[in-house]
Short mmCIF file of C-alpha atoms in Angstrom, two decimals:
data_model
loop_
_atom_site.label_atom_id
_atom_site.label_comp_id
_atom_site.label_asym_id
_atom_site.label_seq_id
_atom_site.Cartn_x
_atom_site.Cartn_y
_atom_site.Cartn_z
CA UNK A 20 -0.32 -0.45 -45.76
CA UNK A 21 0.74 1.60 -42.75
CA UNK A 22 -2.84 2.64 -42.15
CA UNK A 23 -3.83 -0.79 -41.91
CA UNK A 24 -1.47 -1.71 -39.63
CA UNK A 25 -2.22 0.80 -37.76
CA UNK A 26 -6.31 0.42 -37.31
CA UNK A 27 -5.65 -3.18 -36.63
CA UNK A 28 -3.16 -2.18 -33.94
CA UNK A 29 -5.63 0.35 -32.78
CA UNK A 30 -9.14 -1.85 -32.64
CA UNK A 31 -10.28 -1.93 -29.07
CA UNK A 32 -10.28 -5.37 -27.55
CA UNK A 33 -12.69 -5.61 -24.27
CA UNK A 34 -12.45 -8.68 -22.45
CA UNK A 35 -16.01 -9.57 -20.24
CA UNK A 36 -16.63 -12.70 -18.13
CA UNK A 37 -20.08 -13.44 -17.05
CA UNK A 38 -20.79 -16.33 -14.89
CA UNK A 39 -24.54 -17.03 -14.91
CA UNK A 40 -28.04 -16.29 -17.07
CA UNK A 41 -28.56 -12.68 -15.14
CA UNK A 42 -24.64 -11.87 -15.59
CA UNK A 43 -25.21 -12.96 -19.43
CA UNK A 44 -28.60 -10.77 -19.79
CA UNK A 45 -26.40 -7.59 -18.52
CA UNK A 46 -23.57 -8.40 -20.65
CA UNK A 47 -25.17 -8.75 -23.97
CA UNK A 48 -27.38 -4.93 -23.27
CA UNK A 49 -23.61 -3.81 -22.39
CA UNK A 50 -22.17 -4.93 -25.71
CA UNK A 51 -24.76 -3.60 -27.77
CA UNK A 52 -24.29 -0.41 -25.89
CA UNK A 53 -20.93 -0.46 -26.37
CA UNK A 54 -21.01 -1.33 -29.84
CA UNK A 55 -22.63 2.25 -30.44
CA UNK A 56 -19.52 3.79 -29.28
CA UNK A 57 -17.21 1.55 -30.98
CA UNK A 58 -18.39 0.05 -33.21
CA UNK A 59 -15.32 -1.87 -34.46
CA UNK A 60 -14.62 -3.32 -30.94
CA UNK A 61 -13.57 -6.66 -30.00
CA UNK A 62 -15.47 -8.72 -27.33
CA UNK A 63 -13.94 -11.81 -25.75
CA UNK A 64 -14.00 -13.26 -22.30
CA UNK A 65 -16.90 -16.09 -21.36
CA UNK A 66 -20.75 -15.13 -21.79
CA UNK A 67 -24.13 -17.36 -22.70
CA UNK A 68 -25.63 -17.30 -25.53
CA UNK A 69 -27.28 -13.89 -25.22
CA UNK A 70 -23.57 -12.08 -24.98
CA UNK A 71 -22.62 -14.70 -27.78
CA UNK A 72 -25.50 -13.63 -30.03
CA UNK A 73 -24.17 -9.97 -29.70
CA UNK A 74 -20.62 -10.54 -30.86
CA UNK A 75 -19.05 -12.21 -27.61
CA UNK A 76 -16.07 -14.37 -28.77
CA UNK A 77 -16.76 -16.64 -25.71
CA UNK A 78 -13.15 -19.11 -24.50
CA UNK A 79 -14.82 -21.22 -22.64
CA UNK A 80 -18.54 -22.74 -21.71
CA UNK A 81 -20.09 -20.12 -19.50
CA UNK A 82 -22.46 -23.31 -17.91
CA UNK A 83 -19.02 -24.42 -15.75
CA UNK A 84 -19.04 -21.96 -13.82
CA UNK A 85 -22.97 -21.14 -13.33
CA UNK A 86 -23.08 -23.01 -9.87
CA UNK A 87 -24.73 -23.09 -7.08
CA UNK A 88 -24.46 -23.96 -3.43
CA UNK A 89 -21.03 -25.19 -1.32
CA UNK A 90 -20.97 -28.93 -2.41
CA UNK A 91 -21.40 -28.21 -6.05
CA UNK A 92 -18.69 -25.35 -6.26
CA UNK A 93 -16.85 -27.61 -4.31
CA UNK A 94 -17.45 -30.34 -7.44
CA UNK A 95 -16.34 -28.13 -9.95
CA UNK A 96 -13.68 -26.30 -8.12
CA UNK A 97 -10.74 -27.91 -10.33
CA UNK A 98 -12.39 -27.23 -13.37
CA UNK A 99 -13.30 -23.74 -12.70
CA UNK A 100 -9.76 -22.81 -11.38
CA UNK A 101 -8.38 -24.09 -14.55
CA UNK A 102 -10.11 -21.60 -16.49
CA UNK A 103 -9.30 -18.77 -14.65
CA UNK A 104 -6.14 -19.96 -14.96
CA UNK A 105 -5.56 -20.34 -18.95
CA UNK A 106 -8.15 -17.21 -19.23
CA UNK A 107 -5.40 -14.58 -17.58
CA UNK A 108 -3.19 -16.75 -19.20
CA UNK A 109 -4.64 -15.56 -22.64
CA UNK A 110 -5.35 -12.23 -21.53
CA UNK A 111 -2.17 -11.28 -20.59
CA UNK A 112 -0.55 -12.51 -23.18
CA UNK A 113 -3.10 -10.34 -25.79
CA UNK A 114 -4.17 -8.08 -23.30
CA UNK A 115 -7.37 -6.17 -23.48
CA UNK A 116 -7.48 -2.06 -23.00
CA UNK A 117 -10.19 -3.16 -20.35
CA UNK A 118 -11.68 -6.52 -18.61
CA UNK A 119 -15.47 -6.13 -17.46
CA UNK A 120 -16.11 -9.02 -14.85
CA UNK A 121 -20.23 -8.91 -14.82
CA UNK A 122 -20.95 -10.10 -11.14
CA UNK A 123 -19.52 -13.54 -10.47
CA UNK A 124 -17.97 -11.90 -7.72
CA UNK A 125 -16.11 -15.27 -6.37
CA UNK A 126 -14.57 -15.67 -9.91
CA UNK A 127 -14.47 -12.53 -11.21
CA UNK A 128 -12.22 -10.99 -8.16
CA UNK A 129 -9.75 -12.89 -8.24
CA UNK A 130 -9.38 -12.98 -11.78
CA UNK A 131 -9.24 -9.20 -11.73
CA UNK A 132 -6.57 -8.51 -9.16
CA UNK A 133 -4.10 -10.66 -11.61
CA UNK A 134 -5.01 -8.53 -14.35
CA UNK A 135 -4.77 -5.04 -12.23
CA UNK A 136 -1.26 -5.88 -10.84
CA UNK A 137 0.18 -6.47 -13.92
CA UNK A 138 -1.28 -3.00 -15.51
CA UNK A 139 -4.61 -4.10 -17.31
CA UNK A 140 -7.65 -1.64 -16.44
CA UNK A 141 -10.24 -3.86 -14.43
CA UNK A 142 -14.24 -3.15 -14.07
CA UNK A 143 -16.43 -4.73 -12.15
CA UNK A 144 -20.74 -4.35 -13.00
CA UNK A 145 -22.26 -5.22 -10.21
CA UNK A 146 -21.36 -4.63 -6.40
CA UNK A 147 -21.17 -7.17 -4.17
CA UNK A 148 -23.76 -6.66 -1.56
CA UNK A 149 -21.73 -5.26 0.79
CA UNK A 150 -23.75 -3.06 2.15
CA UNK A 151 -25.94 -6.03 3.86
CA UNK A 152 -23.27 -8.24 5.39
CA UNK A 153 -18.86 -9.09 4.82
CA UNK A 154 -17.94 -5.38 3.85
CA UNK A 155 -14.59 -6.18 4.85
CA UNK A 156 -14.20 -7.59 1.58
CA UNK A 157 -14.22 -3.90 0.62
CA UNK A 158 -10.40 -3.77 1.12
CA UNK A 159 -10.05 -7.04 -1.45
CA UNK A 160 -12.20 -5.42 -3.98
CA UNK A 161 -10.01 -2.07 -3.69
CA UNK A 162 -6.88 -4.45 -4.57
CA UNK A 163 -9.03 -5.93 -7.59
CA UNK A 164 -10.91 -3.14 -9.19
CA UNK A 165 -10.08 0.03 -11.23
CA UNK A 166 -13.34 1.22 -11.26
CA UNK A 167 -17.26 -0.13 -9.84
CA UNK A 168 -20.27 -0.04 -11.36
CA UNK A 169 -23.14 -0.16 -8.62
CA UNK A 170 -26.54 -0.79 -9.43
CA UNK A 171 -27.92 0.72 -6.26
CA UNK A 172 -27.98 4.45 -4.73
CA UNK A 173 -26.59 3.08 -1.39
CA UNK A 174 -23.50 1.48 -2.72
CA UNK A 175 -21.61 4.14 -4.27
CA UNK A 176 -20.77 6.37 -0.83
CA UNK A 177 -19.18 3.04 0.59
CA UNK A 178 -16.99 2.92 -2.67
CA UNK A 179 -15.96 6.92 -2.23
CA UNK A 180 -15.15 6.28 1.23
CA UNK A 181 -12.58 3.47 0.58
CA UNK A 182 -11.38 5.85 -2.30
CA UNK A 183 -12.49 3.71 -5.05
CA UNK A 184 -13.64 5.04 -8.40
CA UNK A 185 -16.99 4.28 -8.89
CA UNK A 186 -20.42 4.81 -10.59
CA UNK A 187 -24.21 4.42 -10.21
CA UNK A 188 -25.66 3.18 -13.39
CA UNK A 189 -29.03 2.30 -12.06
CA UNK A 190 -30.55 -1.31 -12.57
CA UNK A 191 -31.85 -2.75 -15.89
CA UNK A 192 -34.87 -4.44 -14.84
CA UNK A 193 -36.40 -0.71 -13.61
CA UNK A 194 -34.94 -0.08 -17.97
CA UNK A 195 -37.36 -3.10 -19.08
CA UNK A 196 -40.09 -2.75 -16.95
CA UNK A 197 -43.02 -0.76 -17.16
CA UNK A 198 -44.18 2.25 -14.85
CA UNK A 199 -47.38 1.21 -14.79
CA UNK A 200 -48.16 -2.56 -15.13
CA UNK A 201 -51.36 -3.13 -16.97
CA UNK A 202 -53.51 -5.75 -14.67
CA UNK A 203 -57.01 -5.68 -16.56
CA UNK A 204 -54.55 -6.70 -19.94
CA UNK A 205 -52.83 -9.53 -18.29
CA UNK A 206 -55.81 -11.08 -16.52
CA UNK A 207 -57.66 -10.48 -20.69
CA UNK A 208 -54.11 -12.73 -21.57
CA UNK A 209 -53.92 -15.57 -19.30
CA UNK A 210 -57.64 -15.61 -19.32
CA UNK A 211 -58.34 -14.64 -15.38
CA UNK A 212 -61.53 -12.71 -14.82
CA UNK A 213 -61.07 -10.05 -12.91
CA UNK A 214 -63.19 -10.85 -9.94
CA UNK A 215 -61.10 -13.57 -9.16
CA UNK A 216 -58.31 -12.48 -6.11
CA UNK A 217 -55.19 -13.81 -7.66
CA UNK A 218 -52.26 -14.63 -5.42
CA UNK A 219 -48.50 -15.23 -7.18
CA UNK A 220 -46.50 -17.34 -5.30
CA UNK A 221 -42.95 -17.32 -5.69
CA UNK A 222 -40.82 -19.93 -4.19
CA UNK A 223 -37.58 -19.34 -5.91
CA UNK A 224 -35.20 -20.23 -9.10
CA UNK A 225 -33.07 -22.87 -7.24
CA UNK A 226 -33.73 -26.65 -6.44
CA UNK A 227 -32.40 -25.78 -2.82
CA UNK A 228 -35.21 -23.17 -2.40
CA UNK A 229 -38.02 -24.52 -3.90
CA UNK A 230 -37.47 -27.82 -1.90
CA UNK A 231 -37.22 -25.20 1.62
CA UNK A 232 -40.11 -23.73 1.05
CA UNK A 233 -42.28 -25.19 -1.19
CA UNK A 234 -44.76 -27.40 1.41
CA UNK A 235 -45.02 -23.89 3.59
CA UNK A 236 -46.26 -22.38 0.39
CA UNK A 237 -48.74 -24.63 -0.55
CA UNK A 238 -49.89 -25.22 3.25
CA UNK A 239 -50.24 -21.43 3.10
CA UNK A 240 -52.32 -21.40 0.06
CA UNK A 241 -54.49 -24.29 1.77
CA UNK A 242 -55.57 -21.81 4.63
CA UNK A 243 -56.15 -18.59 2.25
CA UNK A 244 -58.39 -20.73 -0.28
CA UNK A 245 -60.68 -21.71 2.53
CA UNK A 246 -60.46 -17.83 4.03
CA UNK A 247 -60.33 -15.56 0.42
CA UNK A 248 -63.28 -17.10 -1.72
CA UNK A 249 -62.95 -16.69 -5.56
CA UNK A 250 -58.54 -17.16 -5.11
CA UNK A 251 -56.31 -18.44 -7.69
CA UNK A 252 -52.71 -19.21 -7.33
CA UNK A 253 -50.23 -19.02 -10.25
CA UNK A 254 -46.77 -20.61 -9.26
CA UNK A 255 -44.06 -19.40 -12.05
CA UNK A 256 -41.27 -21.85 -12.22
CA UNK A 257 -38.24 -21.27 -13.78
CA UNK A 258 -37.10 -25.23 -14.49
CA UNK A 259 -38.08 -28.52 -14.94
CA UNK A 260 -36.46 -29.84 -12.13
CA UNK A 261 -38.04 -26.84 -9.50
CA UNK A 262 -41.42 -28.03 -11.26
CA UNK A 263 -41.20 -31.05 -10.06
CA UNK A 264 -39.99 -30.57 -7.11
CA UNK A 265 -43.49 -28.46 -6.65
CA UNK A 266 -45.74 -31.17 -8.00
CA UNK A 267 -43.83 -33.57 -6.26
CA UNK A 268 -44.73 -31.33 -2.97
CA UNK A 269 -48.29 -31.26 -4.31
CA UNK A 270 -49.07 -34.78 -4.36
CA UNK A 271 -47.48 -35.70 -0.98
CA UNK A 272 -49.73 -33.06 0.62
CA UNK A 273 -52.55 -34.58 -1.62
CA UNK A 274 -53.17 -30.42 -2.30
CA UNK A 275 -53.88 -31.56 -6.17
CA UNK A 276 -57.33 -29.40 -5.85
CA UNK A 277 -56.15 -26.63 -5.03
CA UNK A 278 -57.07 -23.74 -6.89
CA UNK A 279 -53.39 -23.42 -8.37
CA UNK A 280 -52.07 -22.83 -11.89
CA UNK A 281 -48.19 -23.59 -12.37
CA UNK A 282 -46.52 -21.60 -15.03
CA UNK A 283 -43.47 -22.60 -17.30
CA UNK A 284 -41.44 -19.10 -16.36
CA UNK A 285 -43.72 -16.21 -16.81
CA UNK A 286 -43.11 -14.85 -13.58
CA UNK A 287 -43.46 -11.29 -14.70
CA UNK A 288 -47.06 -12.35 -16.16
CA UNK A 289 -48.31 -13.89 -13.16
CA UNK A 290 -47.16 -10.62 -10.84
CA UNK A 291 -48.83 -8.14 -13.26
CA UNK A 292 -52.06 -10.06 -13.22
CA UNK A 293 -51.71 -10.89 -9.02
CA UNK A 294 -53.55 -8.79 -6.16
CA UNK A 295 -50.50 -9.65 -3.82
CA UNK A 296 -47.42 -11.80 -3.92
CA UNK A 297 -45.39 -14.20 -1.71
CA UNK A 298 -42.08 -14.32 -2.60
CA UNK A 299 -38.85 -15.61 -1.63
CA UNK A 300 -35.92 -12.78 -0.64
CA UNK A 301 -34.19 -11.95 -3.59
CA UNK A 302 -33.97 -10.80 -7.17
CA UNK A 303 -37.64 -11.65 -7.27
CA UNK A 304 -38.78 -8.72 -4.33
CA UNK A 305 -36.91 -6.04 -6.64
CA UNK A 306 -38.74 -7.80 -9.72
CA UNK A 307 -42.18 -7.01 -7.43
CA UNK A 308 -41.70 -3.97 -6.45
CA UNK A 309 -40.99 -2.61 -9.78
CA UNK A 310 -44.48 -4.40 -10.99
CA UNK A 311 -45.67 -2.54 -7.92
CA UNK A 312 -47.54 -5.52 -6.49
CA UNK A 313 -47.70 -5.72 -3.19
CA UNK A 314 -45.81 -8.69 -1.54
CA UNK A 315 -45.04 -10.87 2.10
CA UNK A 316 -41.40 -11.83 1.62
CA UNK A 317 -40.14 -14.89 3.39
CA UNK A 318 -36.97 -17.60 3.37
CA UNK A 319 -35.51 -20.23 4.87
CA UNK A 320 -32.16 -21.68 4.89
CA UNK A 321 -30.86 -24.23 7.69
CA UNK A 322 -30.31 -22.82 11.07
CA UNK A 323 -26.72 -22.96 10.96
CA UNK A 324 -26.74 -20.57 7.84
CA UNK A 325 -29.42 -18.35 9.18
CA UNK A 326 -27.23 -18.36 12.71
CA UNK A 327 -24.15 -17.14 11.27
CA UNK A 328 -25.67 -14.90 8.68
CA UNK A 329 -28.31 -12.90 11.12
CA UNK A 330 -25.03 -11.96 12.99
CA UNK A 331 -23.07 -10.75 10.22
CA UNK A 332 -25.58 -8.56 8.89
CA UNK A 333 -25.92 -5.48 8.91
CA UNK A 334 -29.55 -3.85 8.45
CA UNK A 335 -32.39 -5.07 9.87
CA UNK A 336 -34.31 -6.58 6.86
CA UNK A 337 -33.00 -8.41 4.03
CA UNK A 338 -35.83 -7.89 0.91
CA UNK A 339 -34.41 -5.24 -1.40
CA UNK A 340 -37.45 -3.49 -1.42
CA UNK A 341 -37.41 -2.70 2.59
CA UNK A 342 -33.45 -2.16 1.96
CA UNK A 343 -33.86 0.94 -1.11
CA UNK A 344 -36.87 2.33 0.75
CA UNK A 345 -34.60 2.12 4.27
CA UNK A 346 -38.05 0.69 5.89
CA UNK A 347 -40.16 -2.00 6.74
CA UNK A 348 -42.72 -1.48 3.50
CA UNK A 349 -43.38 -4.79 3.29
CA UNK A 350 -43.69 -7.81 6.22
CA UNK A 351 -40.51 -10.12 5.88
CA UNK A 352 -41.42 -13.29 7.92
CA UNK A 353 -38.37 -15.72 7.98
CA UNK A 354 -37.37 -18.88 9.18
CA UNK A 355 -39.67 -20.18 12.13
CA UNK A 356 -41.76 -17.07 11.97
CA UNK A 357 -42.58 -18.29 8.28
CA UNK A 358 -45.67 -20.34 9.55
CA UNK A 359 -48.47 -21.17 7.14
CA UNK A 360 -51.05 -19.28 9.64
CA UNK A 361 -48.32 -16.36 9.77
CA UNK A 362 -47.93 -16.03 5.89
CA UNK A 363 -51.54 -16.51 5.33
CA UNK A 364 -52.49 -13.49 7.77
CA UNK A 365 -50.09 -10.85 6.72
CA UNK A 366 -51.36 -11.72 2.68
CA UNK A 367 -55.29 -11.37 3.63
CA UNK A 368 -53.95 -7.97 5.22
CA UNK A 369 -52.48 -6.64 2.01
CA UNK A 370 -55.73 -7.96 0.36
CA UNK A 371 -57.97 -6.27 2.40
CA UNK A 372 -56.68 -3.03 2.86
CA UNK A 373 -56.60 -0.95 -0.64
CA UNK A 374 -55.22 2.54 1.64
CA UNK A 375 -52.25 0.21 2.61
CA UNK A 376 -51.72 -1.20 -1.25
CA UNK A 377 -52.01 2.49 -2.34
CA UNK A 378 -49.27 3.80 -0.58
CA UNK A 379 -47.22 0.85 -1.05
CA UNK A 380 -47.33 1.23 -4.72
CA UNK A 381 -46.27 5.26 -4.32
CA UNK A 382 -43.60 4.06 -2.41
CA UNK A 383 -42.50 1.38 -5.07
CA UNK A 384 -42.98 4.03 -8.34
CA UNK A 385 -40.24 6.17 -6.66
CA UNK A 386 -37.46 2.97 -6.04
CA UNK A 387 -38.73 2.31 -10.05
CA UNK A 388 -37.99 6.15 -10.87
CA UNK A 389 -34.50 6.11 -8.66
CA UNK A 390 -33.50 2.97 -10.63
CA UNK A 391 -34.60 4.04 -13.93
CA UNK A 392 -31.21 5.48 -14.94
CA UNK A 393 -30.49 4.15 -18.30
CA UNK A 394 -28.42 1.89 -17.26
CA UNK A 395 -25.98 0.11 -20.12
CA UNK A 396 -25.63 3.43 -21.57
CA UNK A 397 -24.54 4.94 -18.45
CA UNK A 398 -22.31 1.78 -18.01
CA UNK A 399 -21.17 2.08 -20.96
CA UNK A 400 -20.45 6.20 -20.79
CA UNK A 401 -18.44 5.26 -17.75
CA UNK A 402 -16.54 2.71 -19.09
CA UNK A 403 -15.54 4.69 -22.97
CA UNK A 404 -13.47 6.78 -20.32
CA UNK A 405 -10.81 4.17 -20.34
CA UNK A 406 -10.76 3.08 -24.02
CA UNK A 407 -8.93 4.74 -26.37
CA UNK A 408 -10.63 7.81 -28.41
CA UNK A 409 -13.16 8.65 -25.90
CA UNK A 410 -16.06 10.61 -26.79
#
């Protein structure tokens, strides 16, 4: 009877919190990672379905706080504060041996420096991209954090510096992807012969993006299909509602002939079978550059954003892949600059020039290898360290 008292005193109890589908993706390789280790652990906190599918006891719906954008933050704000709220709440009164907070940074933070002050070992996956623009915030995430996982070889110096544990643990997506992206098999799949010069075009997950950029897209892809003969566009979407907001683009431009197939997700597919790529700044370059396609990135925001933002920054480019390689590899034309004629030039260049593509692809198989780490087992390794019986 003692025993059993004592193993159920003993089980570990990990608290995570992820706040959107990339956050819940991470989480649910963590658990199963962690799960090797221990296997008898305890997961609760707030994950999607994927973390839930794993063994996630999840508190509340992970959908109220997957939002976007001032106004609708702004919308939800009450609710979203409640649940922090009751969440330390519950997790101080049954308190973990550690809390994981899986990006979500504007949730997550605060959440964490409650549960650090009053003794409960806090982890953060994910650094906030400090390194580009607000690192003051470095000194609030000191306050907040026991220990950072960073998914990128730049971040952990600037966590040594300010004396915060920390370790790299690579990025998944180099994990999942392959070295060498098989172009002749995915053009055989989606049924593209391989004369054709395929361009993917990449306008973004959000509403707010897609409806930026997606009539400088399609006037782009109106100037290269009278200049690149034999083209095809594929234009992955992630949602109904950025679909529409495409077609809807389409038919006021009356651009319905254009040589253009939209896909339902996919967008892995439609890089692997492309020549070259446009594609809005973001998750999406680093998804590129691992497929080692070569790519134009561009974005637009309002000016008042892209105003106060320019100043604040602090490298010269924003696409990941130009940040990890420390150069201009590939053209980044933003805002104004993002012209139809501009776009369409600098993506006939990349088509033309095979020396240019070859060197670019060298350049993206070493970010892949530097990335490549292994990454929820080494988040995992790093985290055991503060869970009882450590191996």
């Amino acid at each position: 009877m003692a025993d059993q008292l004592f193993a159920a005193q003993s089980r570990i109890k990990i608290a995570m919190v992820a706040g959107e589908a990339s956050g819940d993706l991470l989480g649910s390789h963590l658990i199963r990672a962690l799960k090797a280790r221990f296997p008898d652990a305890e997961f609760v906190g707030i994950g999607g379905p994927k973390m839930q599918g794993v063994g996630l006891k999840s508190v509340f719906p992970m959908e109220t706080l997957a939002v976007n954008g001032y106004v609708e933050v702004l919308k939800n704000l009450r609710a979203i504060l409640r649940i922090r709220r009751d969440l330390t709440d519950q997790l101080l009164a049954d308190r973990p041996h550690v809390f994981i907070g899986i990006d979500a940074p504007d949730f997550n933070l605060g959440l964490e420096r409650t549960l650090k002050a009053k003794g409960v070992t806090t982890i953060h996956y994910v650094s906030p991209s400090i390194w580009a623009w607000r690192g003051e915030r470095i000194k609030k995430i000191k306050a907040c954090v026991s220990h950072m996982l960073a998914l990128f070889p730049m971040e952990p110096p600037l966590y040594q510096q300010a004396g915060i544990p920390v370790t790299y643990v690579g990025h998944p997506l180099a994990d999942e992807m392959p070295l060498v992206p098989d172009l002749a098999a995915m053009r055989e799949q989606l049924d593209i012969p391989l004369a054709c010069r395929v361009i993917a075009l990449l306008p973004g997950s959000r509403q707010s993006e897609v409806a930026a950029l997606a009539e400088t897209y399609i006037n782009t892809a109106k100037l290269l299909s009278e200049q690149v003969p034999n083209v095809l566009f594929l234009v992955p979407l992630v949602s109904r509602e950025t679909r529409a907001l495409f077609e809807a683009t389409l038919y006021r431009l009356q651009a319905q002939a254009l040589p253009l197939r939209i896909m339902f997700g996919h967008a892995h597919d439609a890089l692997i079978a492309a020549d070259v790529a446009l594609v809005a700044s973001g998750t999406a370059t680093l998804e590129t550059a691992l497929l080692k396609r070569p790519m134009v990135i561009t974005y637009k925001v309002s000016p008042l954003t892209y105003r106060l933002m320019w100043h604040r920054k602090y490298l010269p480019y924003i696409g990941l892949p130009n940040v990890l390689a420390g150069d201009f590899v590939v053209p980044e034309i933003l805002q104004d600059d993002a012209t139809p004629a501009n776009l369409a030039q600098a993506l006939t260049n990349m088509l033309d020039h095979n020396r240019v593509v070859d060197g670019l692809q060298a350049k993206f198989m070493d970010i892949h290898l530097t990335l490549r780490q292994g990454t929820a087992e080494r988040a995992a390794e790093a985290i055991a360290a503060y869970l009882p019986h450590a191996h």
